[in-house]
CSV table of C-alpha atoms and ligand atoms in Angstrom, one decimal:
chain,number,residue,atom,x,y,z
V,267,MET,CA,-1.3,11.9,-131.1
V,268,ASP,CA,-2.3,15.4,-132.4
V,269,SER,CA,-4.1,16.1,-134.9
V,270,ARG,CA,-1.3,16.9,-137.5
V,271,SER,CA,-1.2,14.2,-140.1
V,272,TRP,CA,2.4,13.5,-139.9
V,273,LEU,CA,4.5,12.5,-136.9
V,274,VAL,CA,8.4,13.0,-136.9
V,275,LEU,CA,9.7,9.9,-135.3
V,276,GLU,CA,12.7,10.0,-132.4
V,277,PRO,CA,14.7,7.1,-132.7
V,278,ASP,CA,14.2,4.3,-130.1
V,279,PRO,CA,16.4,4.7,-127.2
V,280,PRO,CA,18.6,1.3,-127.0
V,281,GLN,CA,16.8,-0.4,-124.5
V,282,HIS,CA,14.1,-0.6,-126.8
V,283,THR,CA,15.9,-1.5,-130.4
V,284,LEU,CA,16.1,-5.1,-131.2
V,285,PRO,CA,19.3,-6.6,-129.0
V,286,GLU,CA,22.3,-6.9,-131.1
V,287,ASP,CA,22.6,-10.9,-130.3
V,288,LEU,CA,19.0,-11.4,-131.5
V,289,ARG,CA,19.5,-9.4,-134.9
V,290,ALA,CA,22.6,-11.5,-135.3
V,291,ARG,CA,20.4,-14.4,-135.4
V,292,ASP,CA,18.1,-13.0,-137.9
V,293,ARG,CA,18.5,-14.5,-141.4
V,294,PHE,CA,17.6,-11.3,-142.7
V,295,GLY,CA,19.6,-9.3,-140.4
V,296,GLY,CA,16.6,-8.0,-138.4
V,297,ARG,CA,16.6,-5.5,-141.8
V,298,ASP,CA,12.8,-5.1,-141.7
V,299,CYS,CA,12.4,-4.5,-137.7
V,300,GLY,CA,10.1,-1.4,-136.9
V,301,TRP,CA,10.3,1.0,-134.5
V,302,VAL,CA,8.5,1.0,-130.9
V,303,ALA,CA,8.3,4.5,-131.0
V,304,GLN,CA,6.6,4.2,-134.5
V,305,MET,CA,3.6,1.9,-132.8
V,306,ARG,CA,3.1,3.7,-129.6
V,307,PRO,CA,1.6,6.8,-130.4
V,308,PHE,CA,-1.1,4.5,-132.4
V,309,VAL,CA,-1.6,2.1,-129.6
V,310,ARG,CA,-2.6,5.1,-127.0
V,311,HIS,CA,-4.9,6.6,-129.4
V,312,PHE,CA,-6.6,3.3,-130.8
V,313,SER,CA,-6.9,1.3,-127.8
V,314,ARG,CA,-7.5,1.4,-123.8
V,315,PRO,CA,-5.4,0.1,-121.4
V,316,GLY,CA,-5.9,-3.7,-120.6
V,317,GLN,CA,-7.4,-4.1,-124.2
V,318,CYS,CA,-5.0,-6.6,-126.6
V,319,VAL,CA,-3.0,-5.2,-129.1
V,320,PHE,CA,-2.6,-7.7,-132.6
V,321,ASP,CA,-0.1,-8.1,-135.0
V,322,PRO,CA,-0.9,-10.6,-137.9
V,323,PHE,CA,3.0,-9.7,-139.0
V,324,CYS,CA,4.3,-9.6,-135.8
V,325,GLY,CA,8.3,-10.3,-137.2
V,326,PHE,CA,10.3,-9.4,-133.8
V,327,GLY,CA,7.6,-8.8,-131.4
V,328,THR,CA,7.8,-4.7,-132.4
V,329,THR,CA,4.3,-3.9,-131.7
V,330,LEU,CA,3.8,-6.1,-128.7
V,331,LEU,CA,6.5,-4.5,-126.7
V,332,ALA,CA,5.0,-1.1,-127.9
V,333,ALA,CA,1.9,-2.4,-126.3
V,334,ALA,CA,3.2,-3.7,-123.4
V,335,LEU,CA,4.7,-0.3,-122.6
V,336,GLU,CA,1.7,1.4,-123.1
V,337,GLY,CA,-0.4,-0.9,-120.5
V,338,ARG,CA,-2.1,-3.2,-123.2
V,339,GLU,CA,-2.0,-6.9,-124.0
V,340,GLY,CA,-0.8,-8.3,-127.2
V,341,CYS,CA,-0.7,-11.5,-129.1
V,342,GLY,CA,0.7,-11.7,-132.7
V,343,ILE,CA,1.3,-14.3,-135.8
V,344,GLU,CA,4.6,-14.9,-137.4
V,345,ILE,CA,5.2,-17.0,-140.2
V,346,ASP,CA,9.0,-17.5,-139.9
V,347,ALA,CA,9.4,-19.9,-136.7
V,348,GLY,CA,12.7,-18.5,-135.9
V,349,ARG,CA,11.6,-15.0,-136.1
V,350,ALA,CA,8.9,-15.6,-133.7
V,351,GLU,CA,11.3,-17.4,-131.5
V,352,LEU,CA,13.4,-13.9,-131.5
V,353,ALA,CA,10.1,-12.3,-130.9
V,354,ARG,CA,9.4,-14.0,-127.5
V,355,GLU,CA,13.2,-13.8,-126.4
V,356,ARG,CA,13.2,-10.2,-126.9
V,357,LEU,CA,9.9,-10.0,-124.8
V,358,ARG,CA,11.0,-12.1,-122.2
V,359,ARG,CA,14.1,-9.9,-121.9
V,360,HIS,CA,11.6,-7.2,-120.9
V,361,GLY,CA,9.2,-9.4,-118.9
V,362,ILE,CA,6.8,-9.6,-121.1
V,363,ASP,CA,4.8,-12.9,-121.8
V,364,ALA,CA,2.5,-12.3,-125.2
V,365,PRO,CA,1.0,-15.3,-127.0
V,366,ILE,CA,2.8,-15.2,-130.8
V,367,ALA,CA,1.4,-18.1,-132.8
V,368,VAL,CA,3.7,-19.6,-135.9
V,369,GLY,CA,1.5,-19.3,-139.1
V,370,SER,CA,-0.2,-17.0,-141.3
V,371,LEU,CA,-4.0,-16.0,-141.2
V,372,PRO,CA,-6.6,-17.1,-142.5
V,373,HIS,CA,-5.5,-20.6,-141.2
V,374,ALA,CA,-3.6,-19.8,-138.0
V,375,GLU,CA,-5.6,-19.0,-135.0
V,376,ILE,CA,-5.2,-15.7,-133.4
V,377,PRO,CA,-4.2,-16.4,-130.1
V,378,ARG,CA,-6.7,-14.9,-128.2
V,379,ALA,CA,-9.7,-12.3,-128.3
V,380,ILE,CA,-8.3,-8.9,-129.8
V,381,ASP,CA,-9.2,-4.9,-129.7
V,382,LEU,CA,-6.9,-3.3,-132.3
V,383,CYS,CA,-4.9,-4.3,-135.3
V,384,LEU,CA,-1.7,-2.9,-135.7
V,385,THR,CA,0.8,-3.8,-138.2
V,386,ASN,CA,3.4,-3.5,-140.6
V,387,VAL,CA,3.2,-5.4,-143.6
V,388,PRO,CA,5.4,-7.1,-144.9
V,389,TYR,CA,6.8,-5.5,-148.3
V,390,PHE,CA,6.8,-6.9,-151.8
V,391,GLY,CA,9.9,-7.1,-153.8
V,392,CYS,CA,12.0,-7.9,-150.6
V,393,ARG,CA,14.8,-10.1,-151.3
V,394,TRP,CA,14.5,-12.4,-148.2
V,395,PRO,CA,17.0,-15.0,-148.2
V,396,THR,CA,15.9,-18.7,-148.7
V,397,ASP,CA,17.9,-21.8,-147.8
V,398,GLU,CA,17.3,-25.5,-149.1
V,399,GLY,CA,14.2,-27.1,-147.8
V,400,ASP,CA,13.5,-23.8,-146.6
V,401,PRO,CA,9.6,-24.5,-144.8
V,402,SER,CA,9.1,-20.7,-146.3
V,403,GLU,CA,5.6,-21.7,-147.5
V,404,GLY,CA,3.4,-18.5,-147.3
V,405,GLN,CA,6.0,-16.0,-146.9
V,406,LEU,CA,4.9,-13.2,-148.5
V,407,TYR,CA,8.7,-11.4,-148.9
V,408,LEU,CA,8.8,-14.5,-151.2
V,409,GLU,CA,5.8,-14.1,-153.1
V,410,ASN,CA,6.8,-13.4,-157.1
V,411,ASP,CA,3.4,-12.1,-158.3
V,412,TYR,CA,2.1,-8.7,-157.1
V,413,ALA,CA,-1.3,-9.7,-158.3
V,414,THR,CA,-1.2,-12.6,-155.8
V,415,TYR,CA,0.8,-11.1,-153.2
V,416,LEU,CA,-2.4,-8.2,-152.8
V,417,HIS,CA,-4.7,-11.3,-152.9
V,418,ARG,CA,-2.9,-13.0,-150.3
V,419,LEU,CA,-3.1,-9.6,-148.4
V,420,ARG,CA,-6.8,-9.2,-148.8
V,421,ASP,CA,-7.4,-13.0,-147.2
V,422,ILE,CA,-5.7,-12.0,-144.4
V,423,PHE,CA,-6.5,-8.7,-143.4
V,424,HIS,CA,-10.3,-10.2,-144.2
V,425,ALA,CA,-9.6,-12.6,-141.3
V,426,VAL,CA,-8.6,-9.8,-139.2
V,427,ARG,CA,-11.8,-8.1,-139.9
V,428,GLY,CA,-13.5,-11.3,-138.6
V,429,ALA,CA,-11.8,-11.0,-135.2
V,430,LEU,CA,-12.2,-7.4,-134.5
V,431,PRO,CA,-14.9,-6.2,-132.8
V,432,ASP,CA,-17.3,-3.8,-134.0
V,433,ASP,CA,-15.6,-0.1,-134.2
V,434,GLY,CA,-12.1,-2.0,-133.8
V,435,PHE,CA,-9.4,-0.3,-135.8
V,436,CYS,CA,-7.3,-1.6,-138.1
V,437,ILE,CA,-4.1,0.4,-138.6
V,438,ALA,CA,-1.2,-1.2,-141.5
V,439,MET,CA,1.6,1.0,-141.6
V,440,VAL,CA,3.0,0.9,-145.5
V,441,GLU,CA,5.2,2.8,-148.3
V,442,ASN,CA,5.0,2.7,-152.0
V,443,VAL,CA,8.1,0.8,-153.2
V,444,VAL,CA,10.6,1.3,-156.0
V,445,ILE,CA,11.5,-1.7,-158.2
V,446,GLU,CA,14.0,-1.3,-161.0
V,447,GLN,CA,13.2,2.6,-160.7
V,448,ARG,CA,9.6,1.7,-161.0
V,449,MET,CA,7.4,2.8,-158.0
V,450,LEU,CA,5.0,0.5,-157.3
V,451,PRO,CA,1.9,2.0,-155.7
V,452,LEU,CA,1.9,-0.3,-152.8
V,453,ALA,CA,0.4,1.8,-150.0
V,454,TRP,CA,-2.2,3.0,-152.5
V,455,ASP,CA,-3.5,-0.4,-153.3
V,456,LEU,CA,-3.2,-1.7,-150.2
V,457,GLY,CA,-5.2,1.1,-149.2
V,458,GLN,CA,-7.9,0.4,-151.9
V,459,LEU,CA,-7.9,-3.2,-150.6
V,460,LEU,CA,-8.3,-2.3,-147.0
V,461,GLY,CA,-11.5,0.0,-148.2
V,462,GLY,CA,-13.5,-3.4,-149.6
V,463,LEU,CA,-13.3,-4.2,-146.3
V,464,PHE,CA,-13.5,-1.5,-143.8
V,465,VAL,CA,-14.1,2.0,-143.6
V,466,ALA,CA,-11.1,4.2,-144.5
V,467,ARG,CA,-10.7,6.8,-141.4
V,468,GLU,CA,-7.4,8.8,-141.9
V,469,GLU,CA,-3.3,8.5,-143.3
V,470,ARG,CA,-0.8,9.3,-141.3
V,471,LEU,CA,2.5,10.2,-142.7
V,472,LEU,CA,5.4,9.2,-140.4
V,473,CYS,CA,8.9,10.8,-140.9
V,474,TYR,CA,11.8,8.9,-140.0
V,475,PRO,CA,14.7,11.6,-139.5
V,476,ARG,CA,17.2,10.9,-142.2
V,477,GLU,CA,19.9,13.0,-143.7
V,478,ALA,CA,19.0,14.4,-147.1
V,479,GLN,CA,21.3,14.8,-149.9
V,480,ALA,CA,21.4,16.8,-152.8
V,481,LEU,CA,19.8,15.1,-156.0
V,482,PRO,CA,20.7,16.3,-159.8
V,483,ALA,CA,18.3,18.1,-161.4
V,484,ALA,CA,15.4,16.2,-163.2
V,485,ALA,CA,16.8,13.2,-161.0
V,486,THR,CA,14.2,10.9,-159.1
V,487,HIS,CA,15.7,9.1,-156.0
V,488,SER,CA,14.6,9.0,-152.6
V,489,ASN,CA,15.9,7.7,-149.1
V,490,ARG,CA,12.6,6.6,-148.5
V,491,SER,CA,12.4,8.1,-145.1
V,492,HIS,CA,8.7,7.9,-144.5
V,493,GLU,CA,5.8,5.6,-144.3
V,494,TYR,CA,1.6,5.7,-144.0
V,495,ALA,CA,0.2,4.7,-141.1
V,496,LEU,CA,-3.6,3.7,-143.0
V,497,VAL,CA,-6.2,4.0,-140.3
V,498,PHE,CA,-9.2,1.9,-140.8
V,499,GLN,CA,-12.4,0.9,-138.7
V,500,LYS,CA,-14.4,-2.2,-138.8
V,501,THR,CA,-17.7,-0.4,-138.7
V,502,ARG,CA,-21.0,-1.1,-140.3
V,503,GLU,CA,-21.7,2.2,-142.7
V,504,ALA,CA,-25.4,3.1,-143.3
V,505,ILE,CA,-26.3,3.6,-146.6
V,506,CYS,CA,-28.4,6.8,-147.9
V,507,ILE,CA,-32.0,5.8,-148.0
V,508,ALA,CA,-33.1,8.7,-150.3
V,509,SER,CA,-29.9,8.2,-152.9
V,510,THR,CA,-30.6,4.2,-152.6
V,511,LEU,CA,-34.1,4.9,-153.3
V,512,SER,CA,-33.8,7.0,-156.2
V,513,ALA,CA,-31.2,4.7,-157.9
V,514,LEU,CA,-34.0,1.7,-157.4
V,515,GLU,CA,-36.3,4.0,-159.0
V,516,ALA,CA,-33.8,4.3,-161.9
V,517,ILE,CA,-33.2,0.9,-162.1
V,518,ARG,CA,-36.7,-0.1,-162.5
V,519,GLN,CA,-37.5,2.7,-165.1
V,520,ALA,CA,-34.6,1.4,-167.3
V,521,GLY,CA,-36.6,-1.8,-167.5
V,522,PHE,CA,-34.7,-4.1,-165.1
V,523,ALA,CA,-36.9,-6.4,-162.8
V,524,PHE,CA,-35.5,-7.0,-159.0
V,525,GLU,CA,-37.0,-7.9,-156.0
V,526,LEU,CA,-36.0,-6.6,-152.6
V,527,TYR,CA,-35.4,-8.5,-149.7
V,528,GLY,CA,-33.4,-8.3,-146.5
V,529,SER,CA,-32.5,-5.8,-144.2
V,530,PHE,CA,-33.5,-2.8,-146.6
V,531,ALA,CA,-36.7,-4.3,-147.5
V,532,ARG,CA,-37.4,-4.5,-143.6
V,533,TRP,CA,-36.6,-1.0,-143.2
V,534,LEU,CA,-38.8,0.1,-145.9
V,535,GLN,CA,-41.7,-1.9,-144.3
V,536,HIS,CA,-41.0,-1.0,-140.6
V,537,GLY,CA,-38.8,2.0,-140.7
V,538,ASP,CA,-36.4,2.4,-137.6
V,539,ALA,CA,-39.2,0.3,-135.7
V,540,GLU,CA,-37.0,-3.2,-136.0
V,541,SER,CA,-33.5,-1.7,-135.8
V,542,PRO,CA,-32.3,2.0,-134.6
V,543,ARG,CA,-29.6,2.0,-137.6
V,544,PRO,CA,-30.2,2.2,-141.3
V,545,PRO,CA,-29.6,-0.7,-143.3
V,546,ALA,CA,-25.8,-0.7,-144.4
V,547,ASP,CA,-26.8,-2.3,-148.1
V,548,ALA,CA,-29.6,-3.0,-150.4
V,549,ASP,CA,-30.2,-6.7,-151.3
V,550,LEU,CA,-31.5,-7.2,-154.9
V,551,LEU,CA,-33.1,-10.5,-156.1
V,552,LEU,CA,-33.0,-10.6,-159.8
V,553,PRO,CA,-34.0,-13.4,-162.6
V,554,ASP,CA,-31.5,-16.1,-163.4
V,555,ASP,CA,-30.7,-14.6,-166.8
V,556,GLU,CA,-26.9,-14.0,-167.8
V,557,ALA,CA,-27.3,-11.6,-170.2
V,558,ARG,CA,-30.1,-9.7,-168.7
V,559,PHE,CA,-27.7,-9.5,-165.6
V,560,ASN,CA,-24.9,-8.5,-167.5
V,561,GLN,CA,-26.9,-5.6,-169.3
V,562,LEU,CA,-27.5,-4.5,-165.7
V,563,LEU,CA,-24.1,-4.8,-165.0
V,564,HIS,CA,-23.2,-2.6,-168.0
V,565,TRP,CA,-25.5,-0.2,-167.1
V,566,LEU,CA,-24.3,0.1,-163.3
V,567,HIS,CA,-20.8,0.5,-164.6
V,568,GLU,CA,-21.8,3.4,-166.9
V,569,ARG,CA,-23.3,5.7,-164.5
V,570,HIS,CA,-20.0,4.9,-162.2
V,571,PHE,CA,-21.2,2.1,-159.8
V,572,GLU,CA,-18.4,0.4,-158.3
V,573,LEU,CA,-18.4,-3.4,-159.2
V,574,SER,CA,-16.9,-5.8,-156.8
V,575,LEU,CA,-17.1,-9.4,-156.0
V,576,TRP,CA,-16.1,-9.8,-152.2
V,577,GLY,CA,-13.9,-6.7,-152.3
V,578,GLU,CA,-12.3,-8.0,-155.5
V,579,PRO,CA,-13.4,-5.4,-158.9
V,580,ALA,CA,-15.6,-6.8,-161.2
V,581,ARG,CA,-15.9,-5.9,-164.7
V,582,PRO,CA,-19.0,-7.2,-167.0
V,583,PRO,CA,-19.8,-10.2,-168.4
V,584,VAL,CA,-19.7,-11.7,-164.8
V,585,ARG,CA,-21.1,-15.4,-165.2
V,586,LEU,CA,-23.7,-16.4,-163.5
V,587,ASP,CA,-21.6,-19.7,-162.1
V,588,ARG,CA,-19.3,-17.4,-161.0
V,589,LEU,CA,-21.8,-14.7,-158.9
V,590,ARG,CA,-23.6,-18.0,-157.2
V,591,ALA,CA,-20.3,-19.1,-155.7
V,592,HIS,CA,-19.7,-15.4,-154.2
V,593,TRP,CA,-23.6,-15.2,-153.0
V,594,PHE,CA,-23.4,-11.9,-154.3
V,595,LEU,CA,-22.0,-9.1,-156.6
V,596,ARG,CA,-21.4,-5.6,-154.8
V,597,ALA,CA,-22.4,-2.2,-156.8
V,598,GLN,CA,-21.7,1.0,-155.0
V,599,ARG,CA,-21.1,4.6,-155.4
V,600,ARG,CA,-20.7,8.1,-153.5
V,601,ASP,CA,-21.6,11.5,-154.2
V,602,ARG,CA,-20.0,14.6,-153.6
V,603,LEU,CA,-21.4,14.7,-149.9
V,604,GLY,CA,-20.2,11.2,-148.9
V,605,ARG,CA,-24.1,10.0,-149.5
V,606,LEU,CA,-23.5,5.7,-150.2
V,607,VAL,CA,-25.5,3.8,-152.0
V,608,ARG,CA,-24.7,-0.1,-151.9
V,609,LEU,CA,-26.7,-2.5,-153.9
V,610,ASP,CA,-25.9,-6.1,-153.4
V,611,LEU,CA,-27.2,-8.1,-156.4
V,612,SER,CA,-27.9,-12.0,-156.1
V,613,LEU,CA,-30.1,-14.4,-158.1
V,614,ALA,CA,-33.5,-15.3,-156.9
V,615,SER,CA,-33.1,-19.2,-157.4
V,616,GLN,CA,-30.3,-18.5,-154.7
V,617,ALA,CA,-32.8,-17.0,-152.4
V,618,ALA,CA,-34.9,-19.8,-153.2
V,619,ALA,CA,-32.1,-22.5,-152.2
I,1809,SAM,C1,7.5,-5.8,-141.9
I,1809,SAM,S1,8.2,-7.0,-140.9
I,1809,SAM,C2,7.1,-6.9,-139.5
I,1809,SAM,C3,8.1,-6.3,-138.5
I,1809,SAM,C4,7.6,-6.4,-137.1
I,1809,SAM,N1,6.6,-5.1,-137.0
I,1809,SAM,C5,8.6,-5.7,-135.8
I,1809,SAM,O1,9.2,-4.7,-135.9
I,1809,SAM,O2,8.9,-6.6,-135.5
I,1809,SAM,C6,6.8,-8.5,-141.7
I,1809,SAM,C7,6.9,-9.7,-140.8
I,1809,SAM,O3,5.7,-10.5,-141.6
I,1809,SAM,C8,6.2,-11.9,-142.0
I,1809,SAM,N2,5.3,-12.3,-142.4
I,1809,SAM,C9,5.2,-12.5,-144.1
I,1809,SAM,N3,4.3,-13.5,-144.8
I,1809,SAM,C10,3.7,-13.6,-143.6
I,1809,SAM,C11,2.4,-14.4,-143.3
I,1809,SAM,N4,2.0,-14.7,-144.4
I,1809,SAM,N5,1.7,-14.7,-142.0
I,1809,SAM,C12,2.2,-13.8,-141.4
I,1809,SAM,N6,3.9,-13.3,-141.4
I,1809,SAM,C13,3.9,-13.2,-142.2
I,1809,SAM,C14,7.5,-11.7,-142.4
I,1809,SAM,O4,8.3,-12.8,-141.9
I,1809,SAM,C15,7.8,-10.7,-141.2
I,1809,SAM,O5,8.6,-11.0,-139.9
């Protein structure tokens, strides 16, 4: 892969495409099968030979085939048992034996230790055919509600995060979709969601050579011939100590009481003697006072801190029992030089418990 932010892909040679007899066995005619050529540059660039590439939406095994062609191991999870079997059969014909579990994260088990997650997400609004008595529970193609769909994607990528080693990459390929002539910013929403779990590194635009057609003036229509590859990394991002200290000072000056604990408090006490890396957040313990807690949230919100509970955006008022269920509420802000302040707010009673 080179430094350009886009890649123009060459269609797969016949020996790498999904064989026609397997395509015919798929209930969706293999319409959502990706290209091996789309995955190979990412396999090469973001993993090393012998490492394991994981696809949580494994489909027809295209990622696993790309991984094997690049000398990597592969494993996947696919919710549709019929498809998982097609993927196994496809890989067998290439002499590849990569484990594919049937099910879905976060419940299914990832078949082996992984180094890179590389996937094409199932798009929202897909017209996935269903049969009577079809065991499609969990199939994201069938999710009717966009917010629930995003929520479930988040749970899946949260589990991926847990399985990746530190500094491992998670790359998701996705496109904004048009439903009933409206564009749904699926790629950007997924980017935001992944940004709550990983550090965003870059986007690449994948361009699929397709015929262009003239459009009448002022018409809006696209032949959807691109996709984003969103590149994220599981990295512990250090906060800026100076900016964090000045934010804490401002909070105190505004009359909010808190106590510091955890890695940031230790860092202040011992400097880098205990840990060579600056902390990733500052933990604050606050009194169990719902009104006061929400005043602080308003104060932070007005100062452009993003508030979230486990990656989900939060707005005051937040009930204390909701806070307790999540353990902490995160308030973070980044300035134009990229300096990060990240405060994790918890209740003093929880620390005592
Ligand atoms: C875009 S397709 C992946 C195709 C794959 N990249 C390929 O080219 O072989 C997305 C896949 O996700 C699967 N899927 C949908 N919801 C899922 C879930 N909750 N867990 C695992 N797989 C799921 C679908 O059945 C579909 O096969």
